[in-house]
Structures are given as C-alpha cells and as structure tokens.
Coordinates of C-alpha atoms and ligand atoms in Angstrom, one line a residue:
X1 CA -42.0 169.2 127.2
X2 CA -41.5 172.0 129.7
X3 CA -41.4 175.8 129.9
X4 CA -38.8 177.3 132.2
X5 CA -37.4 180.6 133.4
X6 CA -39.4 183.8 132.9
X7 CA -42.6 183.2 130.9
X8 CA -42.8 184.7 127.5
X9 CA -45.9 185.4 125.2
X10 CA -45.9 182.7 122.5
X11 CA -44.8 179.8 124.8
X12 CA -48.4 178.5 124.5
X13 CA -48.1 178.5 120.7
X14 CA -44.9 176.4 121.1
X15 CA -46.7 174.0 123.5
X16 CA -49.6 173.6 121.0
X17 CA -47.2 173.0 118.1
X18 CA -45.2 170.4 120.1
X19 CA -48.3 168.5 121.2
X20 CA -50.0 168.5 117.8
X21 CA -46.9 167.8 115.7
X22 CA -45.9 165.1 118.2
X23 CA -49.3 163.4 118.0
X24 CA -49.4 163.7 114.2
X25 CA -46.2 161.6 114.0
X26 CA -47.5 159.0 116.4
X27 CA -45.9 160.2 119.6
X28 CA -47.4 160.3 123.1
X29 CA -46.8 163.8 124.6
X30 CA -46.4 164.7 128.2
X31 CA -46.4 168.2 129.6
X32 CA -44.2 168.9 132.7
X33 CA -45.7 171.5 135.0
X34 CA -43.7 174.3 136.5
X35 CA -40.5 173.7 134.6
X36 CA -37.6 171.8 136.2
X37 CA -39.4 171.8 139.5
X38 CA -42.1 169.6 137.9
X39 CA -39.4 167.2 136.6
X40 CA -38.2 166.7 140.1
X41 CA -41.7 166.3 141.4
X42 CA -42.9 164.1 138.4
X43 CA -45.6 166.6 137.8
X44 CA -46.6 165.3 134.4
X45 CA -49.7 165.8 132.3
X46 CA -50.9 163.7 129.4
X47 CA -51.4 166.1 126.5
X48 CA -54.1 165.3 124.0
X49 CA -55.0 167.3 120.8
X50 CA -57.7 169.2 122.6
X51 CA -55.6 170.0 125.7
X52 CA -54.0 172.8 123.6
X53 CA -57.2 174.1 122.1
X54 CA -57.7 177.9 122.6
X55 CA -54.2 178.5 123.9
X56 CA -52.5 180.0 120.8
X57 CA -53.7 183.5 121.6
X58 CA -53.0 183.4 125.4
X59 CA -49.9 184.9 127.0
X60 CA -47.9 183.2 129.7
X61 CA -47.6 179.4 129.7
X62 CA -50.4 176.9 130.5
X63 CA -47.7 174.5 131.8
X64 CA -46.6 177.2 134.3
X65 CA -42.9 177.9 134.9
X66 CA -40.4 178.3 137.7
X67 CA -36.8 178.9 138.4
X68 CA -35.8 175.7 140.3
X69 CA -32.9 175.9 142.7
X70 CA -33.2 172.2 143.5
X71 CA -32.5 171.3 139.9
X72 CA -29.1 172.9 140.1
X73 CA -28.0 170.3 142.7
X74 CA -26.9 166.9 141.5
X75 CA -29.5 165.1 143.7
X76 CA -32.3 167.2 142.1
X77 CA -31.1 166.4 138.6
X78 CA -30.8 162.7 139.5
X79 CA -34.4 162.6 140.6
X80 CA -35.5 164.3 137.4
X81 CA -33.7 161.8 135.3
X82 CA -35.1 158.9 137.3
X83 CA -38.7 160.3 136.9
X84 CA -38.2 160.6 133.2
X85 CA -37.0 157.0 133.0
X86 CA -39.9 155.7 135.1
X87 CA -42.4 157.4 132.9
X88 CA -40.7 156.0 129.7
X89 CA -39.9 159.5 128.4
X90 CA -37.6 159.2 125.4
X91 CA -37.1 162.9 124.6
X92 CA -37.6 166.3 126.2
X93 CA -38.2 169.7 124.7
X94 CA -37.3 172.7 126.9
X95 CA -38.6 176.2 126.1
X96 CA -36.7 178.9 128.0
X97 CA -33.5 181.0 128.1
X98 CA -29.8 180.4 128.6
X99 CA -30.2 179.1 132.2
X100 CA -32.8 176.6 131.1
X101 CA -30.5 175.5 128.3
X102 CA -27.9 174.7 130.8
X103 CA -30.4 172.3 132.4
X104 CA -31.0 170.7 129.0
X105 CA -27.3 170.2 128.7
X106 CA -27.0 168.6 132.1
X107 CA -29.8 166.3 131.2
X108 CA -28.1 165.5 127.9
X109 CA -25.0 164.5 129.8
X110 CA -27.1 162.2 131.9
X111 CA -28.4 160.4 128.8
X112 CA -31.7 162.3 128.3
X113 CA -32.4 163.3 124.6
X114 CA -33.1 167.0 125.0
X115 CA -33.8 169.8 122.5
X116 CA -34.2 173.5 123.4
X117 CA -36.3 176.3 122.0
X118 CA -35.4 180.0 122.8
X119 CA -38.2 181.6 124.9
X120 CA -37.4 184.9 126.6
X121 CA -38.6 188.4 126.1
X122 CA -35.0 189.6 126.5
X123 CA -34.0 188.1 123.1
X124 CA -30.5 187.6 124.5
X125 CA -29.9 184.1 123.3
X126 CA -27.0 183.5 121.1
X127 CA -27.6 181.8 117.7
X128 CA -31.1 183.0 117.0
X129 CA -32.3 186.3 115.7
X130 CA -35.5 186.0 117.7
X131 CA -36.7 184.3 120.8
X132 CA -40.3 183.7 121.7
X133 CA -41.9 186.7 123.5
X134 CA -39.5 189.4 122.3
X135 CA -41.7 190.8 119.6
X136 CA -44.7 190.9 122.0
X137 CA -42.7 192.6 124.7
X138 CA -41.4 195.2 122.2
X139 CA -44.9 195.9 121.0
X140 CA -46.1 196.3 124.7
X141 CA -43.3 198.8 125.2
X142 CA -44.1 200.7 122.0
X143 CA -47.8 200.8 123.1
X144 CA -46.8 202.2 126.4
X145 CA -44.5 204.8 124.8
X146 CA -47.4 206.0 122.6
X147 CA -49.6 206.5 125.6
X148 CA -46.9 208.2 127.6
X149 CA -46.1 210.5 124.6
X150 CA -49.6 211.8 124.8
X151 CA -49.4 213.0 128.4
X152 CA -45.7 214.0 128.0
X153 CA -46.7 216.3 125.1
X154 CA -49.7 217.8 127.0
X155 CA -47.6 218.7 130.0
X156 CA -44.4 219.4 128.2
X157 CA -42.5 217.0 130.4
X158 CA -39.5 214.7 130.1
X159 CA -40.3 211.1 130.7
X160 CA -37.9 208.3 131.6
X161 CA -39.2 204.8 130.9
X162 CA -37.5 201.8 132.4
X163 CA -37.8 198.6 130.5
X164 CA -36.7 195.0 131.1
X165 CA -33.9 193.0 129.4
X166 CA -31.9 191.8 132.3
X167 CA -28.3 192.7 131.4
X168 CA -29.0 193.3 127.8
X169 CA -30.6 196.2 125.9
X170 CA -32.4 194.5 123.0
X171 CA -35.9 195.5 124.2
X172 CA -34.9 199.0 124.8
X173 CA -33.1 199.4 121.5
X174 CA -35.9 198.0 119.3
X175 CA -38.7 199.7 121.2
X176 CA -36.7 202.9 121.4
X177 CA -36.2 202.9 117.6
X178 CA -39.8 201.9 116.9
X179 CA -41.2 204.4 119.5
X180 CA -39.0 207.3 118.6
X181 CA -37.3 207.8 122.0
X182 CA -34.9 210.7 122.2
X183 CA -32.2 208.7 124.1
X184 CA -31.8 205.0 124.7
X185 CA -29.6 203.9 127.6
X186 CA -28.4 200.3 127.3
X187 CA -25.7 198.2 128.9
X188 CA -24.0 197.5 125.5
X189 CA -23.1 201.2 124.9
X190 CA -21.4 203.4 127.5
X191 CA -23.2 206.7 128.0
X192 CA -22.7 209.9 129.9
X193 CA -25.7 211.6 131.6
X194 CA -24.1 214.9 130.7
X195 CA -24.5 214.0 127.1
X196 CA -28.1 212.8 127.6
X197 CA -28.9 216.1 129.3
X198 CA -27.1 218.2 126.6
X199 CA -29.2 216.4 124.1
X200 CA -32.4 217.2 126.0
X201 CA -31.4 220.9 126.4
X202 CA -30.5 221.2 122.7
X203 CA -33.9 219.6 121.8
X204 CA -35.7 222.1 124.0
X205 CA -33.8 225.0 122.5
X206 CA -34.9 223.8 119.0
X207 CA -38.5 223.8 120.2
X208 CA -39.0 220.3 121.4
X209 CA -41.6 220.5 124.2
X210 CA -41.3 216.9 125.5
X211 CA -38.8 214.0 125.4
X212 CA -38.8 210.3 126.1
X213 CA -35.7 208.5 127.4
X214 CA -35.7 204.7 127.5
X215 CA -33.5 203.1 130.2
X216 CA -32.8 199.3 130.0
X217 CA -32.9 197.9 133.6
X218 CA -29.3 196.6 133.0
X219 CA -27.9 200.1 133.3
X220 CA -29.6 200.8 136.6
X221 CA -32.7 202.4 138.0
X222 CA -34.8 204.5 135.8
X223 CA -35.9 206.4 138.9
X224 CA -32.3 207.4 139.6
X225 CA -31.8 208.5 136.0
X226 CA -35.0 210.6 136.1
X227 CA -34.0 212.2 139.4
X228 CA -30.5 213.1 138.0
X229 CA -31.9 214.5 134.8
X230 CA -34.3 216.7 136.8
X231 CA -31.5 217.9 139.0
X232 CA -29.1 218.7 136.1
X233 CA -31.6 220.3 133.6
X234 CA -34.4 221.5 135.9
X235 CA -36.9 220.0 133.4
X236 CA -40.1 218.6 134.9
X237 CA -39.4 214.9 134.8
X238 CA -41.5 211.8 135.4
X239 CA -40.5 208.1 135.5
X240 CA -42.5 205.0 134.5
X241 CA -41.2 201.5 135.3
X242 CA -43.0 199.2 132.9
X243 CA -42.1 196.0 134.8
X244 CA -43.9 192.8 134.3
X245 CA -46.7 194.2 132.1
X246 CA -44.1 193.9 129.3
X247 CA -44.2 190.1 129.7
X248 CA -48.0 189.7 129.5
X249 CA -50.7 189.9 126.9
X250 CA -51.7 188.0 123.8
X251 CA -48.7 187.1 121.7
X252 CA -48.2 188.9 118.4
X253 CA -48.5 187.1 115.1
X254 CA -44.7 187.0 114.8
X255 CA -44.3 185.3 118.2
X256 CA -47.1 182.7 117.4
X257 CA -45.5 182.1 114.0
X258 CA -41.9 181.5 115.2
X259 CA -43.2 179.4 118.2
X260 CA -45.2 177.2 115.9
X261 CA -42.3 176.7 113.5
X262 CA -39.7 176.0 116.2
X263 CA -42.0 173.7 118.2
X264 CA -42.7 171.5 115.2
X265 CA -39.0 171.4 114.2
X266 CA -38.0 170.5 117.8
X267 CA -40.2 167.4 117.6
X268 CA -38.7 166.5 114.2
X269 CA -35.2 166.6 115.7
X270 CA -36.1 164.2 118.5
X271 CA -37.8 161.9 116.0
X272 CA -34.7 162.0 113.8
X273 CA -32.6 161.1 116.8
X274 CA -30.6 164.4 116.8
X275 CA -30.8 165.8 120.4
X276 CA -28.4 168.3 122.0
X277 CA -29.7 171.1 119.7
X278 CA -31.4 174.5 120.0
X279 CA -33.9 175.4 117.3
X280 CA -33.6 179.1 116.4
X281 CA -34.6 181.6 113.7
X282 CA -32.3 183.1 111.2
X283 CA -32.9 184.8 107.8
X284 CA -36.6 184.2 108.2
X285 CA -36.3 180.4 108.6
X286 CA -35.8 177.8 111.2
X287 CA -32.2 176.9 112.0
X288 CA -30.5 174.3 114.3
X289 CA -27.5 175.0 116.5
X290 CA -25.6 172.7 118.8
X291 CA -26.4 173.6 122.4
X292 CA -22.6 173.6 123.2
X293 CA -22.2 176.4 120.6
X294 CA -25.0 178.5 122.1
X295 CA -24.7 178.2 125.9
X296 CA -22.8 181.0 127.7
X297 CA -22.2 183.0 124.6
X298 CA -23.1 186.6 124.3
X299 CA -25.5 187.6 121.6
X300 CA -24.0 190.0 119.1
X301 CA -25.2 193.6 119.4
X302 CA -25.6 195.7 116.3
X303 CA -24.0 199.2 116.9
X304 CA -25.3 200.5 113.6
X305 CA -28.9 200.0 114.9
X306 CA -28.1 202.1 118.0
X307 CA -26.5 204.8 115.8
X308 CA -29.6 204.8 113.6
X309 CA -31.9 205.3 116.6
X310 CA -29.8 208.3 117.7
X311 CA -29.7 209.8 114.2
X312 CA -33.5 209.5 113.8
X313 CA -34.4 211.0 117.2
X314 CA -32.6 214.3 116.9
Ligands
LIG1 O1 -35.7 187.2 131.6 C1 -36.9 187.8 131.5 C2 -37.1 188.8 132.6 O2 -38.4 189.4 132.4 C3 -36.0 189.9 132.6 O3 -36.2 190.9 131.6 C4 -36.1 190.4 134.0 O4 -34.9 191.0 134.4 C5 -36.5 189.2 134.8 O5 -37.0 188.3 133.8 C6 -37.5 189.4 135.9 O6 -37.6 188.2 136.6 P1 -38.8 187.9 137.6 O7 -40.0 187.7 136.8 O8 -38.3 186.7 138.3 O9 -38.9 189.1 138.4

C-alpha cells in the first residue's frame, strides 16, 4: 500500500485497517514509503500487526507521501512495475486523490492489480460522498472560525478567512455553513464583490457589528479580497490564511471510521480478484466504483446547500 498526494488526517487509520485486515486473511503486507517515489526507489517496509499500533489517532501519514514527477514518465513507471514484480507484490492499494488514481490506472494498464481509496481534504473526488481527511479539515476550519469570531466581535471587525480546496469549494461551503459565515466565495458559484459588500453594509445597518467571509483558495487570494472589501466599504478588515494547519491534527471519528471501512474493503477487493476499483462512501456505507468511471470527472456540487448557507447567514 502507499499514500500519495497531499496528506490527509485519517490516512493512518486506513493504513492500520489495510495491514490488520490483510494479515487477518493471511496476506503479507508491505508499505511503500513516500508514495510513487518509493515505488520507483523500492522503498518498501514489511508491515506487522504492531507496526500500526498507536497510529489511528495520528494525523498525516506514517508512510509519508510525495508528489512524484518521475512516476509520470514511462521510464519511472516501468521501474515501479519492475520493483513490484521483484518483490512478489500481487496487489497494490493507493490512498490519495485524483492524480494518485491516474497512477493506479497506469499501473493497472501495466498488469498491476490496483485498488484506490479516496484520501484528500478537498473532498473533490467523484463517486464518493466523503474522502479521508475532509471531515477533520472542516472541523479545523470551524474551530478557527470560532476563535476568529471572538476577536472579530470584540473589535467589531470584518474578517476574511482563506481556506484550502484547490479548485473546489467543498471545505469552504461545509465550514461556512457550520461556522455561520456571512458570505462564502467558492469557484462553483460566480460572485460579485459589490454584492458581498452590499451584504456587509446591510448587515451593519441592521446592527451586525462583525462579519466573517470565507474565501476558497480556488477563487483567488483572500488578502486581495480583504483589501478590496476594506477599500469599498471602509470597514476595518483583517485577513487570515489558514493554510496547512487545515491538513493537520488528530483525525475526527468520522475520518477514522470511513478510513477503517474503506481500508478493509480495499483488501477484500484484491483478495476477490477485482482490481481497478475505487472504494468510496455513499448513503452511509461503502461502495465500489470502476476507476475509469471516477478519474477526471468533476464531483457534483449541491447549489441548494450554498443557497441554504446564504439564507441562514443574513
Ligand atoms: O489537495 C490538498 C491540498 O491541501 C489543497 O487543498 C491545496 O491546494 C494543496 O493540497 C496544497 O498543496 P501543497 O501541500 O503541496 O502545498
């Protein structure tokens, strides 16, 4: 197994599930260090039952992760396949995002039995309601919002908070709804800063003394948005870019739960001889999707959720 792309809290719970489920059905389990880079360098670790003791509560990934340029080249992939063959590896589980899934597909084309598990705080993977790390990241953002709200309220300021999500707004939308942000700017919904400012001014006129605006990184810089709001409204404005603190910390129970379920199911798929799949979550349970159906597709965005957030944050 390997973890690839940006780390996500809960990846360790998936690693633990894969190791322990694998050993329980009589498999020998190897961990690949630093994602696809470790496949090329044959950086393999024998994983025993106790190698994953005390990791379920830890953020990050004990196997480390990387974004490997070398693996994108045919020579790099050929070396990876050769290493897997030399070590007698019969199946590979990849925990990561869309880019990592493309690697799984390329290995599949080269005859490697590969199964993928969605791991990304962005929750932007098609075919699964949740990816590992999203729930923890949203909770991290809500915790930050709560803290910023205290100081925003004391000083009667407007705060802009920039959150991650790459080119999607799922973190911003869920955290904005759960944290009661006044405006949420995300790439999926066109917005006008005039409207955002009007909303702020209307709120002030109705007696609101402070406001919080969540900006997904995919729409641009929170600093620029904050500066423009200050210029247009004259309100005292501060900006916080949450950055990588969103990706750290002990995973929530939800992330540990889904990671455990998906890790175990991924092992079962390999044992059943059904590679080429992604294991996901839908309707509260584990589902399987063909990787070909998932890769490169844009995850659906629920406009009703966005509307609700706006309605509730008058
Ligand atoms: O995909 C996860 C993510 O945290 C994105 O939200 C963000 O845009 C990106 O990774 C940051 O990447 P890096 O850790 O390489 O700076």
